[in-house]
XYZ file of C-alpha atoms in Angstrom:
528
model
C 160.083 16.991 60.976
C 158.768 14.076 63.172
C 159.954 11.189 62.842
C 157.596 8.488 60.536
C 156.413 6.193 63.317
C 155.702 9.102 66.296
C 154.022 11.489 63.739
C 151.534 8.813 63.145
C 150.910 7.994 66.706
C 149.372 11.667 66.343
C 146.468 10.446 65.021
C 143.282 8.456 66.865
C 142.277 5.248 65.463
C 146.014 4.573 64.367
C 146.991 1.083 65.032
C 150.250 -0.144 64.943
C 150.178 -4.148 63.875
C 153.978 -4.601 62.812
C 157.422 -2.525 63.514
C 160.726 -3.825 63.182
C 163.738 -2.782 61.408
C 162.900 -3.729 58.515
C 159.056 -3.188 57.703
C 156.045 -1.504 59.239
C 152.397 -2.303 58.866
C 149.693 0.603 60.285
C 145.791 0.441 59.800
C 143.988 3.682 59.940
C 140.947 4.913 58.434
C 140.767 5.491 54.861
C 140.185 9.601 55.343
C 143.542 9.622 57.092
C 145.692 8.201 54.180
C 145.655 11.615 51.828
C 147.926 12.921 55.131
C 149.655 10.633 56.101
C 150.813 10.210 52.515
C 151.913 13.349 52.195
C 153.730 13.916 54.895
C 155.662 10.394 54.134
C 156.724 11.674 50.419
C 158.031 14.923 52.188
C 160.498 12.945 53.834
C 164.029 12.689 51.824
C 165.325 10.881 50.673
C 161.747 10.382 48.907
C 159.764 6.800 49.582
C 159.405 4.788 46.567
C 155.913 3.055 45.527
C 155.855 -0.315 45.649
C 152.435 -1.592 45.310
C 148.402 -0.251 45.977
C 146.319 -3.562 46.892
C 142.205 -3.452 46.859
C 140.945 -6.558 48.222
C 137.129 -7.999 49.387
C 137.599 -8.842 52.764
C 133.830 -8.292 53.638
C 133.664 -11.783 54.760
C 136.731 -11.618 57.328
C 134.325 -8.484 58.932
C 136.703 -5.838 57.024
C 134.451 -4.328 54.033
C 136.931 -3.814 51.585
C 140.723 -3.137 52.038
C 143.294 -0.744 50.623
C 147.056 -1.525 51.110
C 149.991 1.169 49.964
C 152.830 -0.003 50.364
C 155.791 2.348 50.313
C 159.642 1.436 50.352
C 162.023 4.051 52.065
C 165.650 3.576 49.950
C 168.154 5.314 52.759
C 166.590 3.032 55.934
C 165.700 0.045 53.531
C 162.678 -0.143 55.133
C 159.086 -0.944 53.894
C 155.535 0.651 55.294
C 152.438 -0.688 54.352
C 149.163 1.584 54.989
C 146.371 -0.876 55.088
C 142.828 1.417 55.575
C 140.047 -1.002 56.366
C 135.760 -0.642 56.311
C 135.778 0.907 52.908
C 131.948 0.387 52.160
C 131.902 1.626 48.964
C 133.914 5.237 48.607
C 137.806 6.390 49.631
C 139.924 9.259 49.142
C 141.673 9.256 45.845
C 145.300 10.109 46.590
C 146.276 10.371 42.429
C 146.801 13.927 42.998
C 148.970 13.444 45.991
C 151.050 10.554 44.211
C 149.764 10.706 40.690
C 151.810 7.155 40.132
C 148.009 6.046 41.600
C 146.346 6.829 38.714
C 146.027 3.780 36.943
C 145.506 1.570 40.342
C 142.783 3.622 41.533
C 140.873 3.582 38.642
C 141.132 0.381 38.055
C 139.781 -0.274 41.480
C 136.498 1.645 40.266
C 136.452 -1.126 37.353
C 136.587 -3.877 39.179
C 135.903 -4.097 42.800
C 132.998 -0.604 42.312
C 134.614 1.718 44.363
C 134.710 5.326 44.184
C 137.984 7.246 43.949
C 136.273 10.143 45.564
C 138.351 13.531 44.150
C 139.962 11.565 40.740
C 141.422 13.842 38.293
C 140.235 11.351 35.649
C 137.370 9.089 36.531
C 137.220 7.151 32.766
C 137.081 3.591 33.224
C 140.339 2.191 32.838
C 140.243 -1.627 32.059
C 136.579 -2.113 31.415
C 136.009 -0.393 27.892
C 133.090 1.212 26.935
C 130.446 -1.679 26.542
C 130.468 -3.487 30.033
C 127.349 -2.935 32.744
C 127.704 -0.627 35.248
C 127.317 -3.929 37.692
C 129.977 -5.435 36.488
C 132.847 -5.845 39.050
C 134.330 -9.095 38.643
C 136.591 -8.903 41.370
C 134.421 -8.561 44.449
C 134.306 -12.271 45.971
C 130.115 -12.368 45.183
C 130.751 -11.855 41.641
C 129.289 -14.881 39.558
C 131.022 -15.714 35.803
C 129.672 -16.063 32.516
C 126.287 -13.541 32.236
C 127.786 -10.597 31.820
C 129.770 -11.726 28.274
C 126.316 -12.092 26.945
C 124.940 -8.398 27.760
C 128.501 -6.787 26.506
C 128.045 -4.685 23.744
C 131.361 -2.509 22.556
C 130.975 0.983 22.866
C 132.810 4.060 21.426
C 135.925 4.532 23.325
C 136.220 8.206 24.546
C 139.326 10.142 23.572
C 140.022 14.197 24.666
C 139.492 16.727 21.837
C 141.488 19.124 20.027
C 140.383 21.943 17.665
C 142.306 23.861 15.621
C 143.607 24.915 12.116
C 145.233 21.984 10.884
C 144.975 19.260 13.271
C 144.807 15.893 12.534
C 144.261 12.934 14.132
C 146.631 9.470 13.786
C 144.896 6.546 15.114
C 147.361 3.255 15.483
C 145.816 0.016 16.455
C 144.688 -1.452 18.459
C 145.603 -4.520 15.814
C 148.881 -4.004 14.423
C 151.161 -4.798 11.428
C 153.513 -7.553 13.719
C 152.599 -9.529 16.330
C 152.255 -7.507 19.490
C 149.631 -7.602 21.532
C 146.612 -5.048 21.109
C 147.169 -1.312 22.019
C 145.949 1.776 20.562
C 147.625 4.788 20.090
C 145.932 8.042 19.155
C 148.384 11.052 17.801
C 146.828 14.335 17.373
C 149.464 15.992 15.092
C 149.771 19.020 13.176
C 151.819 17.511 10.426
C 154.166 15.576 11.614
C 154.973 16.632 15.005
C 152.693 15.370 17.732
C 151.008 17.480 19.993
C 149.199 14.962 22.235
C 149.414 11.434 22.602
C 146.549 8.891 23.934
C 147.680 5.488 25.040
C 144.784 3.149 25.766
C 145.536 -0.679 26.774
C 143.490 -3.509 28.465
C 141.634 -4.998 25.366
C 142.742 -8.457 26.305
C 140.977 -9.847 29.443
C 142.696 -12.373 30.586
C 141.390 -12.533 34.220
C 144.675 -13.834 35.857
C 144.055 -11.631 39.166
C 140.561 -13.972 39.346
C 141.759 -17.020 38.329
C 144.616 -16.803 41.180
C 141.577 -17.321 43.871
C 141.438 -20.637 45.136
C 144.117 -22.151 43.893
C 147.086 -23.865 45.687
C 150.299 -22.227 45.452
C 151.667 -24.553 42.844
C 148.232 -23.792 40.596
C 149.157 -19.965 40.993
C 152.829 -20.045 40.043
C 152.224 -21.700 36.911
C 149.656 -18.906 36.003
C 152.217 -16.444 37.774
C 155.384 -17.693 35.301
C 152.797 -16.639 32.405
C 151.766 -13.489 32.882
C 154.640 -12.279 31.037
C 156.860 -14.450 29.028
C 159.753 -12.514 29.079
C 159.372 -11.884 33.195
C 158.793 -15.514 33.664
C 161.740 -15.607 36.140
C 161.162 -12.376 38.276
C 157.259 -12.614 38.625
C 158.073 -16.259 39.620
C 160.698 -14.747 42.308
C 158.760 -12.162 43.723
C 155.587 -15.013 44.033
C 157.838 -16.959 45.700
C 159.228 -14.552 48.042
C 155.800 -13.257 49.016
C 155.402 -17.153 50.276
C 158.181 -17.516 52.046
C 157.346 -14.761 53.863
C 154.039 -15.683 55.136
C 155.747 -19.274 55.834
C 158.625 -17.760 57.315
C 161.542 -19.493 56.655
C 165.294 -19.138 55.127
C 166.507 -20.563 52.531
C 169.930 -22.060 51.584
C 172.210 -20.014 50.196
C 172.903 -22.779 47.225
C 169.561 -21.926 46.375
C 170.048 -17.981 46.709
C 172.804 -18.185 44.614
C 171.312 -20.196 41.577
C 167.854 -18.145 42.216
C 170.634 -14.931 41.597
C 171.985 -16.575 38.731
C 168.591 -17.421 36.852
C 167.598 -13.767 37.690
C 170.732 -12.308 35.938
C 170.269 -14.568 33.244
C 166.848 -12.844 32.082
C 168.117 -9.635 32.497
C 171.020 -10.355 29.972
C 168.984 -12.255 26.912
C 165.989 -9.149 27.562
C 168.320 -6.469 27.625
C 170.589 -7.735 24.630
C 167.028 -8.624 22.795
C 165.651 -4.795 23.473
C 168.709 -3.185 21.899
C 168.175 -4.813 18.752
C 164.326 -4.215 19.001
C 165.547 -0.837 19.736
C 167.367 -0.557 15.844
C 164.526 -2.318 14.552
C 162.576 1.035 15.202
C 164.727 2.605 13.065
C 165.323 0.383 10.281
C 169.319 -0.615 11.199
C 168.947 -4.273 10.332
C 172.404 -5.121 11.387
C 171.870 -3.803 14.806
C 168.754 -5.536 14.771
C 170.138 -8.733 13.408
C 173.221 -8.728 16.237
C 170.532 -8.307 18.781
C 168.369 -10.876 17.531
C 170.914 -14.070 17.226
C 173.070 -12.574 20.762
C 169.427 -13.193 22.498
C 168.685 -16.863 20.454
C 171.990 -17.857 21.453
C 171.266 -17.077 25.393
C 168.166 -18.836 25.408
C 169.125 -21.680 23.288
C 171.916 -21.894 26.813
C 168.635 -21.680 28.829
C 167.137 -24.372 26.763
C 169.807 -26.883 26.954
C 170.794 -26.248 30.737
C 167.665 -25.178 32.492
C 164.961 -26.642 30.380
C 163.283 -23.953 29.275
C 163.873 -20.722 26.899
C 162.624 -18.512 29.723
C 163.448 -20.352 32.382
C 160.139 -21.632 33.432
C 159.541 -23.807 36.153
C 162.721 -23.562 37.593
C 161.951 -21.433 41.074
C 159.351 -23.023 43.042
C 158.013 -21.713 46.559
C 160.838 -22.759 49.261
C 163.686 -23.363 46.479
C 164.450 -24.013 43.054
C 164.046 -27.409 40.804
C 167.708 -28.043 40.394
C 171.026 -26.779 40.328
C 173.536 -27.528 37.984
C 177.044 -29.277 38.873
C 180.236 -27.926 38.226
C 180.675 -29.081 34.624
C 177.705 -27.783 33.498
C 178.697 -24.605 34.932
C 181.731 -24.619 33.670
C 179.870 -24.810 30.666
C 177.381 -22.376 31.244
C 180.430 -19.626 32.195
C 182.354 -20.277 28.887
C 179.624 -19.733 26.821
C 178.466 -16.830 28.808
C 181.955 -15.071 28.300
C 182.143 -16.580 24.911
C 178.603 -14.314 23.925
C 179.884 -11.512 25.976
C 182.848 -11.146 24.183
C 180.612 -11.412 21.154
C 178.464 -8.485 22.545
C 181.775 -6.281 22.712
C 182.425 -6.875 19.363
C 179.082 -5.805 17.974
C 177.786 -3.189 20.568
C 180.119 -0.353 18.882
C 178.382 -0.790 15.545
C 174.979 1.153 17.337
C 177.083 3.332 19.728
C 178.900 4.560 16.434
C 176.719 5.049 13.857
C 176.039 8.615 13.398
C 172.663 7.816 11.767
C 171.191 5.418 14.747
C 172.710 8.151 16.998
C 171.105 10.827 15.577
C 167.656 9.434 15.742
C 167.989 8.705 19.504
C 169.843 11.752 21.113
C 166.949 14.075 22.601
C 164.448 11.843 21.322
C 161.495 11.025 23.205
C 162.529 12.891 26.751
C 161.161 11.295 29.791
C 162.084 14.124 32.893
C 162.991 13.620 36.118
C 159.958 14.726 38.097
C 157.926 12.630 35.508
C 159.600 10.029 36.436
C 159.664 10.381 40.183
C 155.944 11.164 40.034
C 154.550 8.542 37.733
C 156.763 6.047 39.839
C 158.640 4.615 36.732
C 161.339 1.949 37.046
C 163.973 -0.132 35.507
C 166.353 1.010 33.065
C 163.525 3.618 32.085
C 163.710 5.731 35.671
C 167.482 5.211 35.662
C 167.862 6.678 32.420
C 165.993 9.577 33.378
C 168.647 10.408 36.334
C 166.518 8.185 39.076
C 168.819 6.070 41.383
C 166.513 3.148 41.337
C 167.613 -0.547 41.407
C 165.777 -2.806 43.840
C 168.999 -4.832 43.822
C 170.719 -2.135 45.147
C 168.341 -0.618 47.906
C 166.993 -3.586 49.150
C 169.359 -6.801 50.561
C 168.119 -9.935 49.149
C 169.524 -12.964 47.189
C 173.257 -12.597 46.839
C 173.267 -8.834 45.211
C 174.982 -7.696 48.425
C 177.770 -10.103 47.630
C 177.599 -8.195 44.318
C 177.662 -4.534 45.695
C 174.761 -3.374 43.298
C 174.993 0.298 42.342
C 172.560 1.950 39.994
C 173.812 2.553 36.523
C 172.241 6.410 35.586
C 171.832 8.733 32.954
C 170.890 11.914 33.033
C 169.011 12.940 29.769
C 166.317 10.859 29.923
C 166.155 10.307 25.987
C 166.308 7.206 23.868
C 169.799 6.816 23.589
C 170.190 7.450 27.455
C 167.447 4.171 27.861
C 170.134 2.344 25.336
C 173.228 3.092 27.465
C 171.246 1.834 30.639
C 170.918 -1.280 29.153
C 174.461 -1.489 27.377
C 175.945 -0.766 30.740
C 173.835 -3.272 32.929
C 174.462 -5.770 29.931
C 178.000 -5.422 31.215
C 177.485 -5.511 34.686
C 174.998 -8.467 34.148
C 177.690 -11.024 32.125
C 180.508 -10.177 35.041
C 178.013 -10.369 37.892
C 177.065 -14.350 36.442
C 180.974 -15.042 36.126
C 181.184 -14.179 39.561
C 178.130 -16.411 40.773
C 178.946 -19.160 38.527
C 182.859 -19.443 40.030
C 180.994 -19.052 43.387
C 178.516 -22.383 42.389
C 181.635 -24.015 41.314
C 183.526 -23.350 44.739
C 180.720 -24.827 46.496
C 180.296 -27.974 44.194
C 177.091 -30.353 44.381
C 174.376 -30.880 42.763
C 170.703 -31.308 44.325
C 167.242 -30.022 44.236
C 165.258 -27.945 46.427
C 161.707 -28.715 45.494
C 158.453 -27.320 47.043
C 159.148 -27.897 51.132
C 156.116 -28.932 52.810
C 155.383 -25.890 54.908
C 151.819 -25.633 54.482
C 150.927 -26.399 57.769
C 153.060 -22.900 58.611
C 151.781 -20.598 56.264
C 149.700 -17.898 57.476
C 146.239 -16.962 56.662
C 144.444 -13.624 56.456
C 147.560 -11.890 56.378
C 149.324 -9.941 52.924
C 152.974 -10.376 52.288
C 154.855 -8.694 49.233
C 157.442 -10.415 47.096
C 159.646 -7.871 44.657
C 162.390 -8.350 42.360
C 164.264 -6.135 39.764
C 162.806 -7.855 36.449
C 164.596 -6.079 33.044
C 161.766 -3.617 32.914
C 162.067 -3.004 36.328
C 160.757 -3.740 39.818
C 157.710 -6.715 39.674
C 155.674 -6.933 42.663
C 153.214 -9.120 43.811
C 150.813 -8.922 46.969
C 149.570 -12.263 47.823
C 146.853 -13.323 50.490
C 146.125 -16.937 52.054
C 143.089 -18.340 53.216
C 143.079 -20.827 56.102
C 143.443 -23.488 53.618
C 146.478 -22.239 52.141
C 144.753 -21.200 48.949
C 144.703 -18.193 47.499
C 142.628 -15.482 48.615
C 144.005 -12.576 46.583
C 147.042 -12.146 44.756
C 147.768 -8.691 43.420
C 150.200 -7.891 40.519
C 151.761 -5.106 39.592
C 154.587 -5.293 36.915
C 157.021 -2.591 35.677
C 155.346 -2.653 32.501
C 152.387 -1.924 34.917
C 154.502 1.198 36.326
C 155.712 2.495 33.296
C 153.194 2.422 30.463
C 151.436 6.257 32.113
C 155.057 7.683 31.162
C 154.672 6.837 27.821
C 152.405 9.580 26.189
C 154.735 11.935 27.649
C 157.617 11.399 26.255
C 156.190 11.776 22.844
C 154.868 15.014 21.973
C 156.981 17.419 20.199
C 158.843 14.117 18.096
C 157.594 13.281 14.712
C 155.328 10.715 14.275
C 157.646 8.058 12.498
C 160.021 8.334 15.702
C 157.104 7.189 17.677
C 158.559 3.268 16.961
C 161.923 3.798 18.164
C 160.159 5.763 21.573
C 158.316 3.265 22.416
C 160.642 0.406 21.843
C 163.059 2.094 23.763
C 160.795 1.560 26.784
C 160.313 -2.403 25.328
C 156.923 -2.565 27.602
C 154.693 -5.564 28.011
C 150.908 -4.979 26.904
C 150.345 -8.735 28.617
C 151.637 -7.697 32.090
C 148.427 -4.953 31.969
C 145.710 -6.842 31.115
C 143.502 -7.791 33.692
């Protein structure tokens, strides 16, 4: 096979804007990317996807843009495909990479392109209802009239015939307080046959509300798109910054940013595993879970200001970093909770009933996986090697030596092991980091640096961090006056939802709960 960069020197019109070590950047024409894909996810080991960007650029002279941006795990090195000129069609590539699906769909929604060659053409976030001229995310698009002329429609679902089908419609309000989502089962009795998932009911417009506004306006909407991600969609904002202002940053503040990172993962994965008995009805479990996570963010609270950290990483730094008494602090009660966790943990990994509700229940398989791109705890479970703190060197996880915790079958109980495990890893990777801060004592604060006279315009830059779901990315754009231009995100709530539906058929409806919160997805982090 030829190698990446001379196989695409094969064909005209290729340019060649950035190749280094590290990352590549290639513009072609959009009729060239079904190719050019597939040769790249021929290559082993296979590239992961990061990120698929549509953006207006018809007033930079570009029509409109699509960026792919791939991530190759044994080089560590990052490709983006940027195809330029779209007018108003491109070559769907959802049967090539099918993790696409969702992206290029939604890019029908709301910029009005065509995925020409779809498998599913639906409409994806605008329900049934909208006007066909309704594309809010084309830079011409004017707000307010189109609320008036919106009148809800039927939403479409496939349909089955047959002696003794049924359907099960769930939500899209439900009994607690989740977000909307509605879930249609098509069931002969009990056992499902088919499963329809359809989200985006709330529309929140953060993607639109991004344009135009500085990069302190943007991470305050960025810390909210998911209050449980707060830190990592904060992290991967900032990184995308720093990138297009080029500059390094202390490693004080990569340490601390490390900590605060770790310290999410730990209160979200100790909070899932009780969620995870709560599907089941084990209200000890549940009730373990549930104080183990107050107690962590109560230590957020009181150290960092905030229950999920907000507001702590800004663009260039973080707000402040604790001195060595605090951390002292912050370590003993750390170990003091993880010790706690130990004591507790067996009470789920031991109970025969919990146990057998989640072994072979709700089986996600590998080449699902692999093809719908899923991440986090959910592709490792599944047998996918897949930590972004592992393949790609950034903060102080190389200090850590990262390795992928994996199962193999894929089930429930495999997602609960991923996250038992990593629990583990997480408490002895923040004893590490906080002797570390203590070694190198001081305490300061790294607020926003003033390097907006460096930052540079008309040009994407990517930001990604392993979040407790998985790998959030953002894609973020800068005009000439260091506003926003566009600012994509794609979460690994984002990633993973598609991989849902699949994992359900041939379980019983009432195991449907536990399924799904062993997955603990955010409907927030999808609506648009």
């Amino acid at each position: 096979m030829l190698g990446l960069r001379d196989y695409l020197q094969i064909y005209t019109g290729i340019e060649i804007i950035k190749w280094d070590n590290q990352e590549g950047i290639v513009a072609m024409d959009s009729q060239d990317l079904p190719d050019i894909l597939a040769y790249c996810l021929e290559m082993k080991p296979r590239p992961i996807w990061l990120t698929h960007v549509v953006n207006d650029e018809r007033q930079l002279g570009n029509d409109f843009c699509l960026y792919l941006i791939l991530h190759f795990p044994d080089k560590d090195f990052t490709l983006t495909l940027v195809a330029k000129g779209i007018k108003d069609e491109f070559p769907s590539l959802s049967l090539i990479l099918p993790a696409l699906n969702w992206s290029e769909r939604e890019a029908q929604d709301l910029f009005g392109l065509r995925a020409v060659g779809h498998p599913d053409p639906r409409t994806l976030v605008l329900h049934p209802g909208w006007p066909k001229n309704f594309h809010p995310l084309r830079k011409d698009y004017k707000t307010g009239k189109e609320y008036k002329s919106f009148k809800r429609g039927p939403l479409v679902f496939p349909e089955m015939h047959g002696e003794g089908i049924f359907q099960v419609p769930v939500g899209p309000i439900h009994a607690g307080i989740i977000e909307p989502g509605h879930f249609r089962f098509y069931v002969i009795g009990e056992p499902v046959l088919h499963l329809e998932a359809q989200l985006f009911y709330t529309h929140k417009g953060i993607e639109k509300l991004l344009e135009g506004k500085s990069l302190e306006e943007g991470l305050l909407i960025i810390e909210r798109v998911c209050g449980v991600c707060a830190v990592s969609h904060g992290l991967a904002y900032c990184e995308a910054i720093e990138k297009l202002a080029n500059i390094e940053l202390p490693r004080q503040v990569l340490l601390w940013r490390t900590i605060l990172a770790e310290l999410e993962r730990v209160y979200n994965h100790i909070g899932d595993i009780g969620n995870m008995c709560a599907g089941v009805g084990f209200a000890l479990g549940n009730a373990n879970g549930s104080q183990s996570k107050e107690n962590l963010q109560r230590l957020n609270l009181e150290f960092f200001g905030h229950r999920f950290l907000r507001g702590m990483v800004v663009p260039g730094g973080i707000k402040s970093v604790p001195g060595p008494k605090d951390s002292q602090e912050i370590l003993n009660r750390l170990m003091e909770l993880a010790n706690d966790f130990e004591d507790w943990i067996p009470l789920l990994l031991e109970h025969d009933g919990f146990r057998q509700r989640a072994v072979t229940t709700g089986v996600l398989k590998t080449e699902s996986a692999i093809d719908l791109g899923v991440t986090g705890p959910a592709a490792r479970a599944s047998g996918v090697a897949y930590d972004w703190r592992e393949l790609h060197s950034h903060l102080l996880y190389p200090e850590l030596m990262v390795k992928s915790v994996v199962e193999h079958n894929g089930d429930v109980w495999a997602r609960l092991m991923v996250r038992v495990k990593e629990t583990r890893e997480s408490f002895r990777f923040l004893e590490t980091l906080l002797r570390k801060g203590m070694q190198e004592a001081g305490r300061s604060s790294y607020i926003m640096n003033t390097f907006s006279n460096k930052l540079i315009p008309w040009q994407g830059a990517w930001g990604c961090v392993e979040s407790p779901r998985g790998t959030d990315v953002i894609w973020l754009m800068l005009d000439d006056k260091g506003k926003i231009y566009r600012c994509r995100i794609r979460s690994a709530s984002y990633a993973n939802w598609p991989a849902v539906p699949l994992t359900v058929p041939g379980n019983i409806v009432p195991d449907f709960p536990l399924i799904n919160k062993s997955f603990e997805l955010c409907y927030s982090c999808c609506d648009r």
